[in-house]
Tab-separated table of C-alpha atoms and ligand atoms in Angstrom:
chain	number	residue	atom	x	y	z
H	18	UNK	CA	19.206	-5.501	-14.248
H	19	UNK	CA	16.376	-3.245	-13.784
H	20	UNK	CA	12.196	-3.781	-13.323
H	21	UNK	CA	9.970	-1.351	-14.158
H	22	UNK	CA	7.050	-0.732	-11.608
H	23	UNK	CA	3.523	0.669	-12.070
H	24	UNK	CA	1.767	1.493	-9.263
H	25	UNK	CA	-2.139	1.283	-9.033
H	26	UNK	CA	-4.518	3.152	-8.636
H	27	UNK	CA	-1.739	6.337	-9.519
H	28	UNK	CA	-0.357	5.338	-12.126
H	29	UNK	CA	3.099	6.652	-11.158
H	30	UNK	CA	6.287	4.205	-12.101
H	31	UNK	CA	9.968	3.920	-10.877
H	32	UNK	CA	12.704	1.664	-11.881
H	33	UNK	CA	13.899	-1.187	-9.213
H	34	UNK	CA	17.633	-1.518	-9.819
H	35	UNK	CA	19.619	-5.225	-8.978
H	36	UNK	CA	18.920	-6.300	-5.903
H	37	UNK	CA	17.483	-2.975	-4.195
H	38	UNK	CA	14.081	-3.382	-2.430
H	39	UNK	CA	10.963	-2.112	-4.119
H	40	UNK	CA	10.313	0.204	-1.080
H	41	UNK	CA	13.914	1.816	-1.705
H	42	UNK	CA	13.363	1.933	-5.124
H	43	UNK	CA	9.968	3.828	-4.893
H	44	UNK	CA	11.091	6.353	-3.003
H	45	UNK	CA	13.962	6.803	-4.703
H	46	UNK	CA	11.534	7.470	-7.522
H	47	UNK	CA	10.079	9.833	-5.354
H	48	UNK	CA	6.585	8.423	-4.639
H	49	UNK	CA	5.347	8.850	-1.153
H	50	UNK	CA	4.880	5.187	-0.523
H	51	UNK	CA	2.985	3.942	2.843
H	52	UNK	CA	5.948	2.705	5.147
H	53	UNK	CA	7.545	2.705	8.843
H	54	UNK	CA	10.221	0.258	10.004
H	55	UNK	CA	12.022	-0.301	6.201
H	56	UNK	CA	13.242	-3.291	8.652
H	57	UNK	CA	10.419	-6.282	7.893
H	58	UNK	CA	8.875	-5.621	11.341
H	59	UNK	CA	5.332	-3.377	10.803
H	60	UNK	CA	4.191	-3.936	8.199
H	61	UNK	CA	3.060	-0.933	6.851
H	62	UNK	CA	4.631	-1.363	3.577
H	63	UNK	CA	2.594	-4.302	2.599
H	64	UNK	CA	1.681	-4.135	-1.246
H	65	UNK	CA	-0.112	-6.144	-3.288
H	66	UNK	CA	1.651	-7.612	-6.904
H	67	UNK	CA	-0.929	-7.462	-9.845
H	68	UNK	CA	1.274	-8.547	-11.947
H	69	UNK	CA	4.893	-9.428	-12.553
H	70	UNK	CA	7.652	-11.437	-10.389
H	71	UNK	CA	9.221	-10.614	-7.035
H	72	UNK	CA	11.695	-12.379	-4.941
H	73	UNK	CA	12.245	-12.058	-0.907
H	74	UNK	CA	15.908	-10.114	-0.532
H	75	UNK	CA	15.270	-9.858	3.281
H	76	UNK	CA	13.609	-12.306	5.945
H	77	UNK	CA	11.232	-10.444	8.256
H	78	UNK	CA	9.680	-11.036	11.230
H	79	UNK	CA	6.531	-9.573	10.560
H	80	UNK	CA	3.952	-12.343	9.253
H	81	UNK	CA	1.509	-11.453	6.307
H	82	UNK	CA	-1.390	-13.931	7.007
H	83	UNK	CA	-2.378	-16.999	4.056
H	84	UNK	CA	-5.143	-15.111	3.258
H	85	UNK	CA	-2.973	-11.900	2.375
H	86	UNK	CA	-0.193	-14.039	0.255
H	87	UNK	CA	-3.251	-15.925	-1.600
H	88	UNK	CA	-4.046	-12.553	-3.094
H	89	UNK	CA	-0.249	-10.903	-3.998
H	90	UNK	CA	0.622	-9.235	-0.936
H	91	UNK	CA	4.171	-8.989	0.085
H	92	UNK	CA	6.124	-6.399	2.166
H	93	UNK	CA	7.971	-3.850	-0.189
H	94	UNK	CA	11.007	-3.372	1.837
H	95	UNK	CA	12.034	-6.990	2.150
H	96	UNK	CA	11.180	-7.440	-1.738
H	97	UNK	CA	13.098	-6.572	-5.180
H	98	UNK	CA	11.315	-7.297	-8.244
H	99	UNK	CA	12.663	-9.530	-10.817
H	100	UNK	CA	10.136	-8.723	-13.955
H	101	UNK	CA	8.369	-5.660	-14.801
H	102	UNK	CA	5.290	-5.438	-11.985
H	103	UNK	CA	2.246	-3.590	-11.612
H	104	UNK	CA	1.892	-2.830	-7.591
H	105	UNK	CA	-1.187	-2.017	-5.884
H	106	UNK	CA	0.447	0.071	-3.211
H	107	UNK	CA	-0.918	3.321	-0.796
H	108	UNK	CA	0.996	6.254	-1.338
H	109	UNK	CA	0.248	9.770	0.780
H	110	UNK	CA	-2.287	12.308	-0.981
H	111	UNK	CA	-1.736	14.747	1.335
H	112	UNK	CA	0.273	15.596	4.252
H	113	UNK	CA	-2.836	14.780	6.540
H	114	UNK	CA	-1.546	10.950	5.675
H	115	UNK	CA	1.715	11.274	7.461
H	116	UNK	CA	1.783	10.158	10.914
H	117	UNK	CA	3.595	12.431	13.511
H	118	UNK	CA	7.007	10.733	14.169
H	119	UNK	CA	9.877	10.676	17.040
H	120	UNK	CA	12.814	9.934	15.851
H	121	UNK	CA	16.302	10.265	17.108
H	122	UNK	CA	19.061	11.973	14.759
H	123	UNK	CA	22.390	12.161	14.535
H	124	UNK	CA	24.057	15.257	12.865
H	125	UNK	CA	26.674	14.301	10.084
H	126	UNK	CA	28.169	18.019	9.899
H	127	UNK	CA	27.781	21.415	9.810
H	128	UNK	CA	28.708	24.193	7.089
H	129	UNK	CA	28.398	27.700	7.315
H	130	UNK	CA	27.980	28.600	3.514
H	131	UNK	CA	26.996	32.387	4.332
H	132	UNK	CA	27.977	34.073	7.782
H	133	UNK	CA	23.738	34.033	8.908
H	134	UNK	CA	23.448	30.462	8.079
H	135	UNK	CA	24.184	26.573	8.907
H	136	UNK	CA	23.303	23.822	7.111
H	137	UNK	CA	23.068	21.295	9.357
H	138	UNK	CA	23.429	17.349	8.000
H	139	UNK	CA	21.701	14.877	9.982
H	140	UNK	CA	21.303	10.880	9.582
H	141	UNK	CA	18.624	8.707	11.235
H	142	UNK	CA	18.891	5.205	12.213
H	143	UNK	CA	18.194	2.998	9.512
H	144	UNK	CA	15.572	0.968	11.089
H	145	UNK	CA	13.877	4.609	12.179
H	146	UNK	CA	13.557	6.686	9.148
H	147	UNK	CA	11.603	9.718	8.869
H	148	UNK	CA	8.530	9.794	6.287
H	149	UNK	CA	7.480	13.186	5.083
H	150	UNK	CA	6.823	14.682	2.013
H	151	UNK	CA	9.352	17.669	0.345
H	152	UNK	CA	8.394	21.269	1.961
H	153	UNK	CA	7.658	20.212	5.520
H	154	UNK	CA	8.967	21.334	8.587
H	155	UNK	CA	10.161	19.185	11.955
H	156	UNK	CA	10.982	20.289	14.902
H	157	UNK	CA	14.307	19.514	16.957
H	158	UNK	CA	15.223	19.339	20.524
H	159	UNK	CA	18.504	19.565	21.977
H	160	UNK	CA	18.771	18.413	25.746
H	161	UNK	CA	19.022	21.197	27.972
H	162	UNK	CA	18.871	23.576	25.019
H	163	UNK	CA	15.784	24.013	23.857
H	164	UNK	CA	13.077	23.426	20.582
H	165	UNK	CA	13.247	25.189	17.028
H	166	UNK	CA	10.862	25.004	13.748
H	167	UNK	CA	13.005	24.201	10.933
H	168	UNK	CA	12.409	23.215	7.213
H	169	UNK	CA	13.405	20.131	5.902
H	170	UNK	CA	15.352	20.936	2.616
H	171	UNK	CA	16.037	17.142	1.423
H	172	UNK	CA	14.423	15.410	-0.552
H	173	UNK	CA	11.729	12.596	1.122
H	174	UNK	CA	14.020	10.300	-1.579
H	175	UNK	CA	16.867	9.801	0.851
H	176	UNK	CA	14.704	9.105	4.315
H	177	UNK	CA	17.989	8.654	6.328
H	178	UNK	CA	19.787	11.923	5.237
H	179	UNK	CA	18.275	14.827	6.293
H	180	UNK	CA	19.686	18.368	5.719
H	181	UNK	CA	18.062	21.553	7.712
H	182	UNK	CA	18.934	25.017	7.004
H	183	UNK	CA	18.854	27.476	10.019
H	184	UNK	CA	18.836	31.118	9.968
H	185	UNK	CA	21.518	32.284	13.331
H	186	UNK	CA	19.551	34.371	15.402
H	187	UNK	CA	20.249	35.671	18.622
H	188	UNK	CA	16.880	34.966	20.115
H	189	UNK	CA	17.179	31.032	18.834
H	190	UNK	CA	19.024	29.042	21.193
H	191	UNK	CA	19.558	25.791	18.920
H	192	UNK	CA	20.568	27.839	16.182
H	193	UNK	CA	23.156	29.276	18.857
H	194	UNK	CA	23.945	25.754	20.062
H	195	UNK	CA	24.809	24.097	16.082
H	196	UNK	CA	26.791	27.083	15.698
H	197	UNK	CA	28.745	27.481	18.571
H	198	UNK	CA	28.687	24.161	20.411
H	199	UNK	CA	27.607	21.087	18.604
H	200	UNK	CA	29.427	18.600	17.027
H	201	UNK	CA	29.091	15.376	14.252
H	202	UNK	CA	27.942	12.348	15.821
H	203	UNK	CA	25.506	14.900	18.589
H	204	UNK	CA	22.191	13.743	19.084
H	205	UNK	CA	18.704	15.396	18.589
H	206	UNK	CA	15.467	14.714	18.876
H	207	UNK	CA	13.424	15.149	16.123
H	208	UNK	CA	9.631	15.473	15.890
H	209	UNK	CA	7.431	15.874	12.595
H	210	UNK	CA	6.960	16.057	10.115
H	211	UNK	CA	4.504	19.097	9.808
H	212	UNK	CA	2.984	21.462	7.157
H	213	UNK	CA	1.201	21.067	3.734
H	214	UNK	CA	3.971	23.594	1.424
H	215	UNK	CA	3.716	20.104	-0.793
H	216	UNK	CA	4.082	19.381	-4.455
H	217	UNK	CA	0.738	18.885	-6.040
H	218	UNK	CA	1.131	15.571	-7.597
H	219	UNK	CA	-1.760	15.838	-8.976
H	220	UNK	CA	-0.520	18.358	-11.419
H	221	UNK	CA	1.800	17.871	-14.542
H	222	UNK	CA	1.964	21.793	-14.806
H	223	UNK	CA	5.678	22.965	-15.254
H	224	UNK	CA	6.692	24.532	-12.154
H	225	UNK	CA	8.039	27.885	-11.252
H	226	UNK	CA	10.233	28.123	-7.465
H	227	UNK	CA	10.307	31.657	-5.810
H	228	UNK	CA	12.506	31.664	-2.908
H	229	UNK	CA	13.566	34.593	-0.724
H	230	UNK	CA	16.598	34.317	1.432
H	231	UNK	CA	16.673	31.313	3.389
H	232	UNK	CA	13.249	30.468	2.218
H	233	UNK	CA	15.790	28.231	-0.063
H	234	UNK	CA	15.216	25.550	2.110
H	235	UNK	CA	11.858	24.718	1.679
H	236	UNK	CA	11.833	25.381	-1.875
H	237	UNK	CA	15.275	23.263	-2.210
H	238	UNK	CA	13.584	19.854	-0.753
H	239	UNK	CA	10.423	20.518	-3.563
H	240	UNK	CA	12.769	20.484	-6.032
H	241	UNK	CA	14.211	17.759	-5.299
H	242	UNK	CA	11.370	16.102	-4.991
H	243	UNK	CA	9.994	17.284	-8.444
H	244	UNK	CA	13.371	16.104	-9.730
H	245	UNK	CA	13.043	13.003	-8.739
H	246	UNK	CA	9.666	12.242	-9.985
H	247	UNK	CA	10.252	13.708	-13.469
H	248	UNK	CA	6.981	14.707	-14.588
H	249	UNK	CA	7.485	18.490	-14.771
H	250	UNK	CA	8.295	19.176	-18.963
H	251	UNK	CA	10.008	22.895	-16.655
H	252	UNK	CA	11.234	24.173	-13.692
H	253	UNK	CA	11.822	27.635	-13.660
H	254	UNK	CA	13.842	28.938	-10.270
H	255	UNK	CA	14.064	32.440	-8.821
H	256	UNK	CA	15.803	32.679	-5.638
H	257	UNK	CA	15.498	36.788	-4.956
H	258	UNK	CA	17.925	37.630	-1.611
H	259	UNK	CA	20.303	40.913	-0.580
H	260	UNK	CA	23.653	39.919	-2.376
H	261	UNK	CA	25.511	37.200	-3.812
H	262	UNK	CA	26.283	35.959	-0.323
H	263	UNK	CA	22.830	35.229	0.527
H	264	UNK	CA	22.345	32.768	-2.179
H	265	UNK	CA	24.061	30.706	-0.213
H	266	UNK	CA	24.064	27.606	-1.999
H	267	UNK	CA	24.375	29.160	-5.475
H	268	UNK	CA	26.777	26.727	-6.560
H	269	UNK	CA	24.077	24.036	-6.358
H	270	UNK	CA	21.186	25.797	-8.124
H	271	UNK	CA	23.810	26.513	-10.703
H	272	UNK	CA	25.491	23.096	-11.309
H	273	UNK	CA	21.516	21.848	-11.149
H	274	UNK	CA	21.193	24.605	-14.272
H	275	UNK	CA	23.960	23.453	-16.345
H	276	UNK	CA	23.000	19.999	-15.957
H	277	UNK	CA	19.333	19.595	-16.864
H	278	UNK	CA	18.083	20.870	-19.660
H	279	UNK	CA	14.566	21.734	-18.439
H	280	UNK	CA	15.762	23.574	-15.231
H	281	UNK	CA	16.210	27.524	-14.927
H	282	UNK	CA	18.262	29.168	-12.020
H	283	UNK	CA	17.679	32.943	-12.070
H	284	UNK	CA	19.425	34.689	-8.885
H	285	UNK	CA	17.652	38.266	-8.178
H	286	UNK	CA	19.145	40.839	-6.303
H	287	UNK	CA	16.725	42.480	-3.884
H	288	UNK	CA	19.353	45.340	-3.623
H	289	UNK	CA	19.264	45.931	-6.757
H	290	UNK	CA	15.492	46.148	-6.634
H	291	UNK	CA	15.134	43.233	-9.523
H	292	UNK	CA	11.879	41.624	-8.562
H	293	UNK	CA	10.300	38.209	-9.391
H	294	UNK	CA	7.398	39.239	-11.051
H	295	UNK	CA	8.881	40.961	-13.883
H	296	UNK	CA	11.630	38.374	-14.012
H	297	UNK	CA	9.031	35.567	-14.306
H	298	UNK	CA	7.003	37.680	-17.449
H	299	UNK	CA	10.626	37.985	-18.825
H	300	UNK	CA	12.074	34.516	-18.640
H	301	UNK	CA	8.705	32.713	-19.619
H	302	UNK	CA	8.153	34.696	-22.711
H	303	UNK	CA	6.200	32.461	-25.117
H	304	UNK	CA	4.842	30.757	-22.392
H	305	UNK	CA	1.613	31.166	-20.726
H	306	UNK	CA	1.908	32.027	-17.003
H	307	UNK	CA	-1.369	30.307	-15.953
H	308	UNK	CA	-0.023	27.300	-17.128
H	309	UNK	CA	2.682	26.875	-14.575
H	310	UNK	CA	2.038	26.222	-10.513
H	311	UNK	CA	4.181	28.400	-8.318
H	312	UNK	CA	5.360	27.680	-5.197
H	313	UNK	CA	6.979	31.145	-3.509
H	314	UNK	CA	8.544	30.731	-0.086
H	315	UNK	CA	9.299	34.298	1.127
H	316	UNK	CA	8.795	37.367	3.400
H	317	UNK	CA	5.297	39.226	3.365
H	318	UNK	CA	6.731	42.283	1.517
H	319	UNK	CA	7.618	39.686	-1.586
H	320	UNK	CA	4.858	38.168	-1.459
H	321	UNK	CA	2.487	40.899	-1.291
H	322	UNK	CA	4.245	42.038	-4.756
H	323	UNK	CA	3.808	38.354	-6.685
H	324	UNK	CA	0.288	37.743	-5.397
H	325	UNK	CA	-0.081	41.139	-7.356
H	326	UNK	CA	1.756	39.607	-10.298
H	327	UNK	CA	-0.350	36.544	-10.017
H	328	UNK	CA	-3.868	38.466	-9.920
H	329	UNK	CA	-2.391	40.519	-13.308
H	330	UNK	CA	-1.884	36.945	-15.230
H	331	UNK	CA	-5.608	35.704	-13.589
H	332	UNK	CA	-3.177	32.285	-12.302
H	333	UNK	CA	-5.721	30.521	-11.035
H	334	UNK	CA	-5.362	30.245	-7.074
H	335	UNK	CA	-4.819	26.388	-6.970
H	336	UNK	CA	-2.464	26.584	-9.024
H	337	UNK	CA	-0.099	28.913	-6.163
H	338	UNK	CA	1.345	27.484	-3.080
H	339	UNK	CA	2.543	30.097	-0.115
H	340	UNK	CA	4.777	29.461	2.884
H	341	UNK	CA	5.765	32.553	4.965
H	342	UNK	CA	9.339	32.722	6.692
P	405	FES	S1	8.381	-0.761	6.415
P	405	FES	FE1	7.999	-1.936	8.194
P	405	FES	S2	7.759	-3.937	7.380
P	405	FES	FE2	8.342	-2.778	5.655
């Protein structure tokens, strides 16, 4: 069975499937719902039913007073919904409405899909999940290793899976340490999330990616993201990098190609001097370029080139969304 949820004052909606809770559910949908524990015990997750039927799926210890049950609140994560419901539930504008968090993480593995990079899978404990939004960054510390700055490139969707991408470099001693030392099950400390490379949910624009390199990674979790929200009518990818091997997850952004019929992959070669601003005229043809909202994740030498592009097609500057390597 599945419930359809509306959530006020946005307006966004997501499915609730069987028995999962609405908190899952949401997220899953890819709203950025308030939230800490998902375990019944803060209570940050309280929302308040307009309308519809719920049921309790899991007891919890935190206690919502009379006064908040007399007017429809209930705690998302311990609830499923058993009707169609409009919620009146806080979601994050903005990463300024993320709290910084410590959390513990184990990694799950570690692939090497190009000889420069590791993708590095990490879980959190369940009761301890991390809340971001897609395009933010974290830090992680390794005992007696050291710190580094990393992008998140998951999707806030799955809280407890997190999947980093790290660039090996000499000079970075964690990169050093995941490729040379650590193991599954290791522990890290992570702390985040940080940075405001964020979808504008605001916007129903179709959306054009621009990734350089490993600049992926970033650009990866905003997909993701955008996926799961399905509101853009196009997504339009260009992932520019030195040679085949450097679009190192290829595979991916071609399986996501084949399989959704608004979604674009176009690999450029930097060797080959394509660049994206041409591509982008080329592949949008009919289409108007200030329509779309870009989001370009690169180098300054790439980007210097498409904020050209974008100042020849007068895209209006909300509309583009930077994040330097
Ligand atoms: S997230 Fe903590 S009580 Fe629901």
């Amino acid at each position: 069975m599945s419930a359809q949820a509306t959530v006020i004052p946005s307006g966004h909606e997501f499915f609730v499937e069987g028995a999962e809770s609405i908190l899952e559910a949401g997220l899953r949908g890819g709203l950025a719902l308030n939230y800490g524990c998902s375990n019944g015990n803060c209570g940050l997750c309280k929302i308040r039913v307009v309308s519809g039927e719920t049921r309790k799926i899991k007891h919890h210890d935190y206690a919502l007073t009379e006064a908040e049950k007399g007017i429809g609140y209930m705690l998302g994560c311990c609830n499923t919904a058993i009707s169609d419901v409009v919620l009146e539930a806080d979601e994050a504008q903005s990463s300024k409405d993320i709290p910084t968090q410590n959390i513990p993480i184990r990694i799950k593995k570690i692939d090497h899909p190009a000889a420069d990079v590791l993708i590095v899978s990490t879980r959190t404990p369940r009761t301890s999940r991390l809340r971001f939004l897609a395009g933010q960054r974290a830090t992680l510390s390794i005992d007696q290793v050291g710190s580094g700055f990393y992008p998140i490139a998951s999707c806030p969707c799955d809280d407890m899976n997190l999947q980093f991408h790290i660039g090996l470099d000499k000079q970075d001693p964690v990169a050093n340490y995941l490729d040379e030392s650590a193991k599954a099950n290791d522990l890290l400390t992570l702390e985040g999330p940080v940075g405001s490379f964020v979808l504008n949910e605001n916007s129903s624009n179709p959306l054009v990616f621009i990734a350089e390199g490993i600049g992926f990674a970033s650009i990866k979790g905003l997909i993701e993201h955008a996926m799961a929200l399905d509101v853009a009518e196009k997504i339009f990818l260009f992932w520019i990098a030195d040679s085949d091997d450097s679009h190192y997850l290829n595979n991916l952004c071609r399986a996501w190609n084949d399989a959704l019929d608004n979604f674009e992959y176009i690999p450029l070669d930097a060797e080959a001097g394509e660049h994206p601003g041409d591509s982008i005229l080329e592949q949008l043809q009919q289409d108007d370029p200030a329509g779309f909202d870009y989001y370009l994740c690169s180098g300054d030498k790439i980007r210097a080139g498409v904020e050209k592009f974008f100042d020849s097609q007068a895209i209006p500057k909300k509309q583009v969304m930077f994040e330097t390597l």
